[in-house]
Tab-separated table of C-alpha atoms and ligand atoms in Angstrom:
chain	number	residue	atom	x	y	z
A	755	MET	CA	107.240	56.265	82.808
A	756	LYS	CA	106.964	58.403	85.912
A	757	ILE	CA	108.450	61.954	86.054
A	758	ALA	CA	108.812	64.105	89.088
A	759	VAL	CA	108.384	68.002	88.886
A	760	TYR	CA	110.398	69.904	91.640
A	761	GLY	CA	108.821	73.414	92.237
A	762	ALA	CA	105.461	71.855	91.198
A	763	SER	CA	103.604	74.494	93.109
A	764	GLY	CA	105.116	77.159	90.905
A	765	TYR	CA	103.685	78.714	87.764
A	766	GLN	CA	106.197	76.744	85.427
A	767	GLY	CA	105.779	73.802	87.440
A	768	GLY	CA	101.966	73.934	86.891
A	769	LEU	CA	102.370	74.064	83.082
A	770	VAL	CA	104.860	71.161	83.272
A	771	LEU	CA	102.262	69.126	85.249
A	772	ALA	CA	99.623	69.782	82.637
A	773	GLU	CA	101.921	68.950	79.995
A	774	LEU	CA	102.766	65.474	81.684
A	775	ALA	CA	99.147	64.898	82.097
A	776	ARG	CA	98.512	65.677	78.333
A	777	ARG	CA	101.218	63.318	77.363
A	778	GLY	CA	100.057	60.552	79.420
A	779	VAL	CA	103.047	60.477	81.887
A	780	GLU	CA	102.783	59.418	85.517
A	781	PRO	CA	103.584	62.648	87.483
A	782	VAL	CA	105.067	63.343	91.086
A	783	ALA	CA	104.401	66.682	92.318
A	784	ALA	CA	107.512	67.541	94.480
A	785	GLY	CA	108.300	70.631	96.443
A	786	ARG	CA	109.147	72.237	99.804
A	787	ASP	CA	105.524	73.177	100.911
A	788	ALA	CA	102.866	70.342	101.557
A	789	ALA	CA	99.949	72.876	101.723
A	790	ARG	CA	100.831	74.414	98.103
A	791	LEU	CA	101.553	70.891	96.650
A	792	GLU	CA	98.293	69.475	97.801
A	793	LYS	CA	96.479	71.810	95.301
A	794	ALA	CA	98.953	70.509	92.297
A	795	GLY	CA	96.304	67.869	91.437
A	796	ALA	CA	98.948	65.046	91.501
A	797	PRO	CA	100.411	62.709	93.934
A	798	TRP	CA	102.808	64.830	95.983
A	799	ARG	CA	106.136	64.508	97.926
A	800	VAL	CA	107.674	67.053	100.127
A	801	ALA	CA	111.514	67.853	100.361
A	802	ALA	CA	113.258	71.128	101.010
A	803	ALA	CA	116.092	72.032	98.710
A	804	GLY	CA	118.633	71.841	101.666
A	805	ASP	CA	117.496	68.275	102.483
A	806	HIS	CA	119.520	65.891	100.466
A	807	GLU	CA	118.063	62.519	101.881
A	808	GLY	CA	114.581	64.061	101.425
A	809	LEU	CA	115.056	65.144	97.854
A	810	VAL	CA	116.580	61.680	97.044
A	811	SER	CA	113.598	59.824	98.596
A	812	ALA	CA	110.938	62.257	96.863
A	813	PHE	CA	112.703	61.234	93.215
A	814	ALA	CA	113.059	57.713	94.162
A	815	GLY	CA	111.377	55.443	91.651
A	816	CYS	CA	111.041	58.058	88.991
A	817	ASP	CA	112.559	57.910	85.694
A	818	ALA	CA	113.428	61.692	85.566
A	819	VAL	CA	113.098	64.954	87.321
A	820	VAL	CA	112.025	68.346	85.821
A	821	ASN	CA	113.199	70.905	88.177
A	822	CYS	CA	111.184	74.330	87.846
A	823	ALA	CA	112.337	75.663	91.254
A	824	GLY	CA	114.123	78.890	90.441
A	825	PRO	CA	115.876	80.822	91.284
A	826	PHE	CA	118.302	78.183	90.284
A	827	THR	CA	121.589	79.729	91.174
A	828	VAL	CA	120.512	79.349	94.852
A	829	THR	CA	119.044	75.823	94.898
A	830	GLY	CA	119.722	74.043	91.535
A	831	ALA	CA	123.022	72.389	92.278
A	832	ALA	CA	121.062	70.447	95.349
A	833	VAL	CA	118.356	69.386	93.212
A	834	VAL	CA	121.012	67.991	90.343
A	835	ARG	CA	122.958	66.242	92.934
A	836	ALA	CA	119.752	64.554	94.568
A	837	ALA	CA	118.577	63.682	91.085
A	838	ILE	CA	121.975	61.955	90.220
A	839	ALA	CA	121.941	60.077	93.646
A	840	ALA	CA	118.403	58.783	92.930
A	841	GLY	CA	119.427	57.637	89.482
A	842	CYS	CA	117.002	59.883	87.872
A	843	HIS	CA	117.735	61.713	84.464
A	844	TYR	CA	117.382	65.532	84.971
A	845	VAL	CA	116.153	68.573	82.899
A	846	ASP	CA	115.328	72.030	84.338
A	847	THR	CA	113.823	75.344	83.361
A	848	SER	CA	116.635	77.566	84.105
A	849	GLY	CA	117.356	80.717	82.158
A	850	GLU	CA	120.189	81.519	84.464
A	851	GLN	CA	123.494	81.321	82.724
A	852	LEU	CA	125.672	80.952	85.752
A	853	HIS	CA	123.620	77.942	86.990
A	854	VAL	CA	123.956	76.285	83.730
A	855	LYS	CA	127.843	76.734	83.772
A	856	GLN	CA	127.953	75.432	87.363
A	857	VAL	CA	126.088	72.336	86.513
A	858	PHE	CA	128.540	71.573	83.588
A	859	ASP	CA	131.573	72.294	85.918
A	860	THR	CA	130.309	70.534	88.917
A	861	PHE	CA	128.507	67.520	87.897
A	862	ALA	CA	129.900	66.158	84.630
A	863	THR	CA	131.832	63.317	86.209
A	864	GLN	CA	129.128	62.290	88.717
A	865	ALA	CA	126.287	62.236	86.018
A	866	ARG	CA	128.537	59.914	83.682
A	867	GLU	CA	129.421	57.699	86.402
A	868	ALA	CA	125.925	57.448	87.566
A	869	GLY	CA	124.840	56.746	84.084
A	870	VAL	CA	122.311	59.537	84.401
A	871	SER	CA	121.585	62.284	81.823
A	872	VAL	CA	121.624	65.951	82.926
A	873	LEU	CA	120.028	68.655	80.600
A	874	PRO	CA	120.157	72.066	82.206
A	875	ALA	CA	118.159	74.900	80.595
A	876	ALA	CA	115.374	72.890	78.913
A	877	THR	CA	113.646	75.991	77.843
A	878	ASP	CA	112.171	77.866	74.809
A	879	GLY	CA	115.164	80.090	74.594
A	880	CYS	CA	118.204	77.547	74.947
A	881	VAL	CA	117.160	74.369	73.273
A	882	PRO	CA	116.087	75.786	69.775
A	883	VAL	CA	118.838	78.128	69.453
A	884	ASP	CA	121.414	75.502	70.685
A	885	LEU	CA	120.083	72.836	68.259
A	886	LEU	CA	120.005	75.485	65.481
A	887	ALA	CA	123.614	76.400	66.084
A	888	ARG	CA	124.440	72.842	65.466
A	889	LEU	CA	122.694	73.047	62.042
A	890	LEU	CA	124.411	76.249	60.917
A	891	ALA	CA	127.924	74.522	61.992
A	892	ASP	CA	126.776	71.657	59.734
A	893	ARG	CA	126.134	73.923	56.695
A	894	LEU	CA	129.169	76.283	57.210
A	895	GLY	CA	131.901	74.017	58.804
A	896	PRO	CA	133.935	75.197	61.795
A	897	LEU	CA	132.590	78.653	62.828
A	898	ALA	CA	134.575	81.840	63.782
A	899	GLY	CA	131.427	83.013	65.677
A	900	ILE	CA	127.995	82.985	66.570
A	901	VAL	CA	126.015	85.743	68.067
A	902	THR	CA	122.429	85.211	69.382
A	903	VAL	CA	119.798	87.935	69.786
A	904	HIS	CA	116.623	87.091	72.001
A	905	ALA	CA	113.446	89.383	71.105
A	906	VAL	CA	110.246	88.871	72.989
A	907	THR	CA	107.244	91.006	72.403
A	908	GLY	CA	104.078	90.917	74.752
A	909	GLY	CA	103.448	88.425	77.267
A	910	GLY	CA	105.341	89.701	80.373
A	911	MET	CA	107.384	87.729	83.108
A	912	SER	CA	106.322	85.389	85.741
A	913	ARG	CA	106.914	86.181	89.435
A	914	GLY	CA	109.556	83.306	89.416
A	915	SER	CA	111.252	84.765	86.572
A	916	LEU	CA	111.432	88.354	88.153
A	917	ARG	CA	112.869	86.470	90.968
A	918	SER	CA	115.446	84.963	88.894
A	919	VAL	CA	116.337	88.246	87.371
A	920	ALA	CA	116.591	89.854	90.892
A	921	GLU	CA	118.850	86.946	92.119
A	922	THR	CA	121.248	87.322	89.017
A	923	ILE	CA	120.961	91.075	88.495
A	924	ASP	CA	124.795	91.697	88.795
A	925	ALA	CA	125.451	89.084	85.951
A	926	ILE	CA	122.717	90.961	83.803
A	927	ARG	CA	124.127	94.307	84.529
A	928	ALA	CA	127.605	93.240	83.424
A	929	GLY	CA	126.262	91.509	80.169
A	930	GLY	CA	127.113	87.783	81.223
A	931	LEU	CA	129.882	85.553	79.971
A	932	ILE	CA	131.092	85.313	76.341
A	933	TYR	CA	132.960	82.113	74.895
A	934	SER	CA	136.218	83.025	73.368
A	935	GLY	CA	139.539	81.324	72.699
A	936	GLY	CA	138.582	78.267	74.323
A	937	ASP	CA	137.094	79.330	77.354
A	938	TRP	CA	134.295	81.573	79.061
A	939	ARG	CA	134.940	85.154	80.534
A	940	PRO	CA	133.084	88.144	81.300
A	941	GLY	CA	132.262	89.677	77.990
A	942	GLY	CA	131.489	93.389	79.146
A	943	ALA	CA	128.458	95.299	78.477
A	944	ALA	CA	128.706	95.141	74.497
A	945	ARG	CA	126.002	97.051	72.558
A	946	GLY	CA	124.997	97.162	68.865
A	947	GLU	CA	122.290	97.484	66.294
A	948	VAL	CA	120.773	94.514	64.475
A	949	ARG	CA	118.155	94.164	61.718
A	950	LEU	CA	115.613	91.588	63.372
A	951	PRO	CA	113.209	89.806	60.725
A	952	GLY	CA	110.122	91.408	60.019
A	953	ARG	CA	111.219	94.928	61.156
A	954	ALA	CA	111.887	97.823	59.072
A	955	GLU	CA	114.219	99.664	61.668
A	956	THR	CA	117.212	98.405	63.171
A	957	THR	CA	116.882	97.277	67.044
A	958	ALA	CA	119.250	98.328	69.631
A	959	VAL	CA	120.593	95.312	71.370
A	960	ALA	CA	122.664	94.697	74.306
A	961	ALA	CA	124.788	91.744	75.819
A	962	PHE	CA	122.906	89.402	77.971
A	963	PRO	CA	123.641	86.206	80.032
A	964	VAL	CA	121.825	83.701	78.075
A	965	PRO	CA	122.449	79.956	78.721
A	966	GLU	CA	123.274	79.068	75.192
A	967	VAL	CA	126.677	80.802	75.340
A	968	VAL	CA	127.565	77.939	77.673
A	969	THR	CA	125.937	75.093	75.921
A	970	ILE	CA	126.766	75.946	72.355
A	971	PRO	CA	130.630	75.523	72.425
A	972	ARG	CA	130.210	71.943	74.044
A	973	HIS	CA	129.352	70.354	70.798
A	974	VAL	CA	129.960	73.055	67.971
A	975	PRO	CA	133.528	74.022	66.691
A	976	VAL	CA	133.336	77.504	67.246
A	977	ARG	CA	135.796	80.095	68.342
A	978	TYR	CA	133.459	82.880	69.699
A	979	VAL	CA	129.946	82.945	70.940
A	980	ALA	CA	128.084	85.753	72.613
A	981	GLY	CA	124.443	86.447	73.600
A	982	MET	CA	122.411	89.462	73.345
A	983	THR	CA	118.740	90.867	74.008
A	984	GLU	CA	116.735	93.998	72.930
A	985	ALA	CA	118.401	96.797	74.782
A	986	ALA	CA	115.036	97.969	75.908
A	987	LEU	CA	114.443	94.694	77.986
A	988	GLY	CA	117.831	94.850	79.362
A	989	GLU	CA	117.158	98.651	80.636
A	990	ARG	CA	113.638	97.353	82.080
A	991	LEU	CA	115.341	94.622	84.224
A	992	ASN	CA	118.225	96.966	85.308
A	993	SER	CA	115.938	98.226	88.238
A	994	PRO	CA	114.799	94.811	89.540
A	995	LEU	CA	111.522	94.895	91.681
A	996	THR	CA	111.856	94.390	95.333
A	997	PRO	CA	110.719	90.949	96.726
A	998	GLU	CA	107.612	92.477	98.204
A	999	MET	CA	106.582	94.140	94.910
A	1000	ILE	CA	107.198	90.749	93.340
A	1001	ASP	CA	105.034	88.911	95.796
A	1002	SER	CA	102.174	91.300	95.095
A	1003	LEU	CA	101.897	90.257	91.431
A	1004	PRO	CA	99.867	87.602	89.771
A	1005	ASP	CA	101.828	84.298	89.429
A	1006	GLY	CA	102.242	84.574	85.734
A	1007	PRO	CA	100.772	85.796	82.414
A	1008	GLY	CA	97.361	83.961	81.663
A	1009	ALA	CA	96.563	81.694	78.695
A	1010	ALA	CA	95.197	84.471	76.475
A	1011	ILE	CA	98.392	86.850	77.201
A	1012	ARG	CA	100.751	83.887	76.644
A	1013	ARG	CA	99.007	82.977	73.175
A	1014	ALA	CA	99.535	86.606	72.070
A	1015	GLN	CA	103.308	86.765	72.916
A	1016	ARG	CA	105.854	86.277	70.227
A	1017	PHE	CA	109.320	85.268	70.442
A	1018	THR	CA	112.287	85.452	67.765
A	1019	TYR	CA	115.507	84.357	68.431
A	1020	VAL	CA	118.233	84.780	65.822
A	1021	LEU	CA	121.660	83.579	65.513
A	1022	ASP	CA	124.301	85.129	63.181
A	1023	ALA	CA	127.118	82.613	62.221
A	1024	THR	CA	130.243	83.398	60.615
A	1025	GLY	CA	132.193	80.361	59.089
A	1026	ALA	CA	135.876	80.294	59.620
A	1027	ASP	CA	136.186	80.795	55.862
A	1028	GLY	CA	133.971	83.949	56.045
A	1029	ARG	CA	130.788	82.740	54.847
A	1030	ARG	CA	127.849	83.899	56.758
A	1031	ALA	CA	124.235	82.473	57.630
A	1032	ARG	CA	121.536	83.387	59.731
A	1033	GLY	CA	119.294	81.073	61.673
A	1034	VAL	CA	115.980	82.274	63.107
A	1035	VAL	CA	113.608	80.551	65.510
A	1036	ARG	CA	110.063	81.926	66.036
A	1037	GLY	CA	107.014	80.992	68.174
A	1038	SER	CA	104.573	82.025	70.747
A	1039	ASP	CA	104.062	81.541	74.546
A	1040	THR	CA	107.552	81.188	76.213
A	1041	TYR	CA	106.151	79.484	79.231
A	1042	GLY	CA	103.856	76.891	77.313
A	1043	THR	CA	106.596	76.166	74.879
A	1044	THR	CA	109.107	75.640	77.862
A	1045	ALA	CA	106.663	73.131	79.380
A	1046	VAL	CA	106.758	71.219	75.958
A	1047	ILE	CA	110.142	71.209	75.379
A	1048	ALA	CA	110.987	70.320	79.188
A	1049	VAL	CA	108.643	67.214	79.214
A	1050	GLU	CA	109.543	66.188	75.833
A	1051	SER	CA	113.348	66.504	76.796
A	1052	ALA	CA	112.683	64.503	80.138
A	1053	ARG	CA	110.633	61.966	78.174
A	1054	ARG	CA	113.672	61.203	75.632
A	1055	LEU	CA	116.235	61.086	78.492
A	1056	ALA	CA	114.016	58.651	80.553
A	1057	ALA	CA	113.709	56.492	77.407
A	1058	GLY	CA	117.602	56.186	77.311
A	1059	ASP	CA	117.775	58.154	73.985
A	1060	ALA	CA	120.770	60.304	75.270
A	1061	GLY	CA	124.248	59.467	76.796
A	1062	ALA	CA	125.246	59.944	80.422
A	1063	GLY	CA	126.758	63.075	81.540
A	1064	VAL	CA	125.940	66.926	81.667
A	1065	LEU	CA	124.727	67.340	77.976
A	1066	ALA	CA	123.878	70.599	75.845
A	1067	PRO	CA	120.796	70.161	73.842
A	1068	GLY	CA	122.682	69.396	70.675
A	1069	GLN	CA	124.341	66.505	72.418
A	1070	ALA	CA	121.050	65.156	74.029
A	1071	LEU	CA	118.520	65.630	71.271
A	1072	PRO	CA	118.648	65.177	67.382
A	1073	PRO	CA	118.787	68.951	66.092
A	1074	GLU	CA	116.415	68.740	63.053
A	1075	GLY	CA	114.199	66.208	64.445
A	1076	PHE	CA	113.422	68.026	67.636
A	1077	LEU	CA	113.036	71.459	66.044
A	1078	ASP	CA	110.593	69.731	63.617
A	1079	PHE	CA	108.786	68.156	66.548
A	1080	LEU	CA	108.438	71.646	68.056
A	1081	GLY	CA	106.587	72.734	64.690
A	1082	ALA	CA	103.462	70.918	65.978
A	1083	TYR	CA	103.436	73.546	68.909
A	1084	GLY	CA	103.787	76.494	66.538
A	1085	VAL	CA	107.904	76.971	66.444
A	1086	ARG	CA	109.159	77.797	63.210
A	1087	TRP	CA	112.869	77.744	62.286
A	1088	SER	CA	114.782	78.594	59.175
A	1089	ILE	CA	118.318	79.097	57.971
A	1090	GLU	CA	119.105	82.039	55.477
A	1091	PRO	CA	122.291	81.069	53.721
A	1092	SER	CA	123.789	84.304	52.525
A	1093	HIS	CA	122.541	87.043	55.176
A	1094	ILE	CA	125.194	89.647	55.697
A	1095	SER	CA	125.162	90.252	59.446
A	1096	ASP	CA	124.577	93.459	60.970
A	1097	LEU	CA	126.328	92.453	64.211
A	1098	SER	CA	129.884	93.507	62.797
A	1099	ASP	CA	128.637	96.849	64.315
A	1100	ILE	CA	128.720	95.576	67.901
A	1101	SER	CA	131.478	97.077	70.004
B	183	NAP	N1	113.396	80.854	79.093
B	183	NAP	C1	113.756	80.761	80.167
B	183	NAP	O1	114.699	80.997	80.592
B	183	NAP	C2	112.655	80.413	81.188
B	183	NAP	C3	111.383	80.027	80.724
B	183	NAP	C4	110.408	79.497	81.659
B	183	NAP	C5	110.759	79.371	83.065
B	183	NAP	N2	111.926	79.836	83.484
B	183	NAP	C6	112.403	79.823	84.912
B	183	NAP	O2	111.757	78.881	85.697
B	183	NAP	C7	111.639	79.366	87.007
B	183	NAP	C8	110.252	79.043	87.642
B	183	NAP	O3	109.592	80.029	87.267
B	183	NAP	P1	108.038	80.100	87.868
B	183	NAP	O4	107.339	81.213	87.312
B	183	NAP	O5	107.407	78.956	87.816
B	183	NAP	O6	108.358	80.729	89.364
B	183	NAP	P2	107.352	80.472	90.785
B	183	NAP	O7	105.979	80.651	90.411
B	183	NAP	O8	107.792	81.366	91.776
B	183	NAP	O9	107.592	78.928	91.161
B	183	NAP	C9	108.966	78.658	91.765
B	183	NAP	C10	108.848	77.068	92.319
B	183	NAP	O10	109.990	76.873	93.011
B	183	NAP	C11	109.937	76.423	94.327
B	183	NAP	N3	111.053	77.258	94.976
B	183	NAP	C12	111.419	78.647	94.906
B	183	NAP	N4	112.528	78.512	96.042
B	183	NAP	C13	112.601	77.382	96.476
B	183	NAP	C14	113.590	76.994	97.552
B	183	NAP	N5	114.481	77.718	98.106
B	183	NAP	N6	113.618	75.676	97.821
B	183	NAP	C15	112.560	74.868	97.270
B	183	NAP	N7	111.510	75.164	96.282
B	183	NAP	C16	111.587	76.608	95.894
B	183	NAP	C17	108.463	77.403	94.872
B	183	NAP	O11	108.197	76.718	95.925
B	183	NAP	P3	106.771	77.305	96.861
B	183	NAP	O12	105.458	77.223	96.051
B	183	NAP	O13	106.768	76.544	98.015
B	183	NAP	O14	107.168	78.666	96.843
B	183	NAP	C18	107.565	77.030	93.572
B	183	NAP	O15	107.301	75.612	93.564
B	183	NAP	C19	112.160	80.720	86.946
B	183	NAP	O16	113.516	80.741	87.408
B	183	NAP	C20	112.227	81.013	85.488
B	183	NAP	O17	113.059	82.193	85.087
B	183	NAP	C21	112.956	80.366	82.557
């Protein structure tokens, strides 16, 4: 099996290459800059994101592409188009909600007709949360609503993540999309208080453009989906750094900082019959976990385990099986059947 990594010269791209090596998968390091790719430690091919034929040649003969070249809102669609043209299955490490929506809106037919599986947002945040939404619906039946909350302590952000924030700052300030009444629309900058697991006090949360708002309704019977993050994070991101300031930072958190980082993703679900349940995913090292998720997803797509088309995690991967696979990497998940949600306070 041969898997290309586009954006292989970047921080996340390097972690994905290391994970491919660990799993014994033959890599191709692809990107726009030969001098930087040469240092990636893998056979490399050069193609700029604007060069369709070049991208198709770079991906030729590969079973799948893992795209790590953010900001994805700028170049992601070109890489998806080229992967489909090359007959390669595709995953990316995007956390950008509008990119994920654009991939579903633009490439569903092309991917299906080409027999290619396309899985945007193969990340620590989107995949476990989307899969857990499926399991909540299996237990509660059709859902009236799901509200997800992301909380991350420690770790810091990579330069690439900061560039993605700067590129999508308008969507972040506006709170992103919600899913309601069968379609997606701007949700407004909702705020609220929620009791997060392991914390004595409630935590202030604010609407945030997370990708699972786009993916969950593709396979879960649900009337309403919204995504939130800790309000303190939203406030920090509200004044993005300038490109010069970002360029002067290290490429991303080092191994010790990554190990000390903790993430908690909470899903509060309400069934159509009023029953409630809470799903929780916890782990450490968002970037390392994303490398594991992106590589394992690409491997499974390349093995022909998913259907053709643009797919949500819950359409491409077995929910319980994949979450349990992540257990070996320190990701823990649970469903509490009778949790009374605090999120009714959100306005
Ligand atoms: N949970 C999540 O949401 C999550 C988790 C992990 C990662 N991510 C996302 O993954 C992305 C990558 O992060 P990172 O830290 O690896 O960034 P990075 O270190 O800046 O690397 C970005 C890579 O993309 C390439 N690239 C950037 N713009 C390009 C363009 N216009 N054309 C071609 N190639 C281009 C860069 O090439 P050069 O080396 O030539 O500059 C580099 O290889 C970010 O968007 C980040 O938010 C999201």
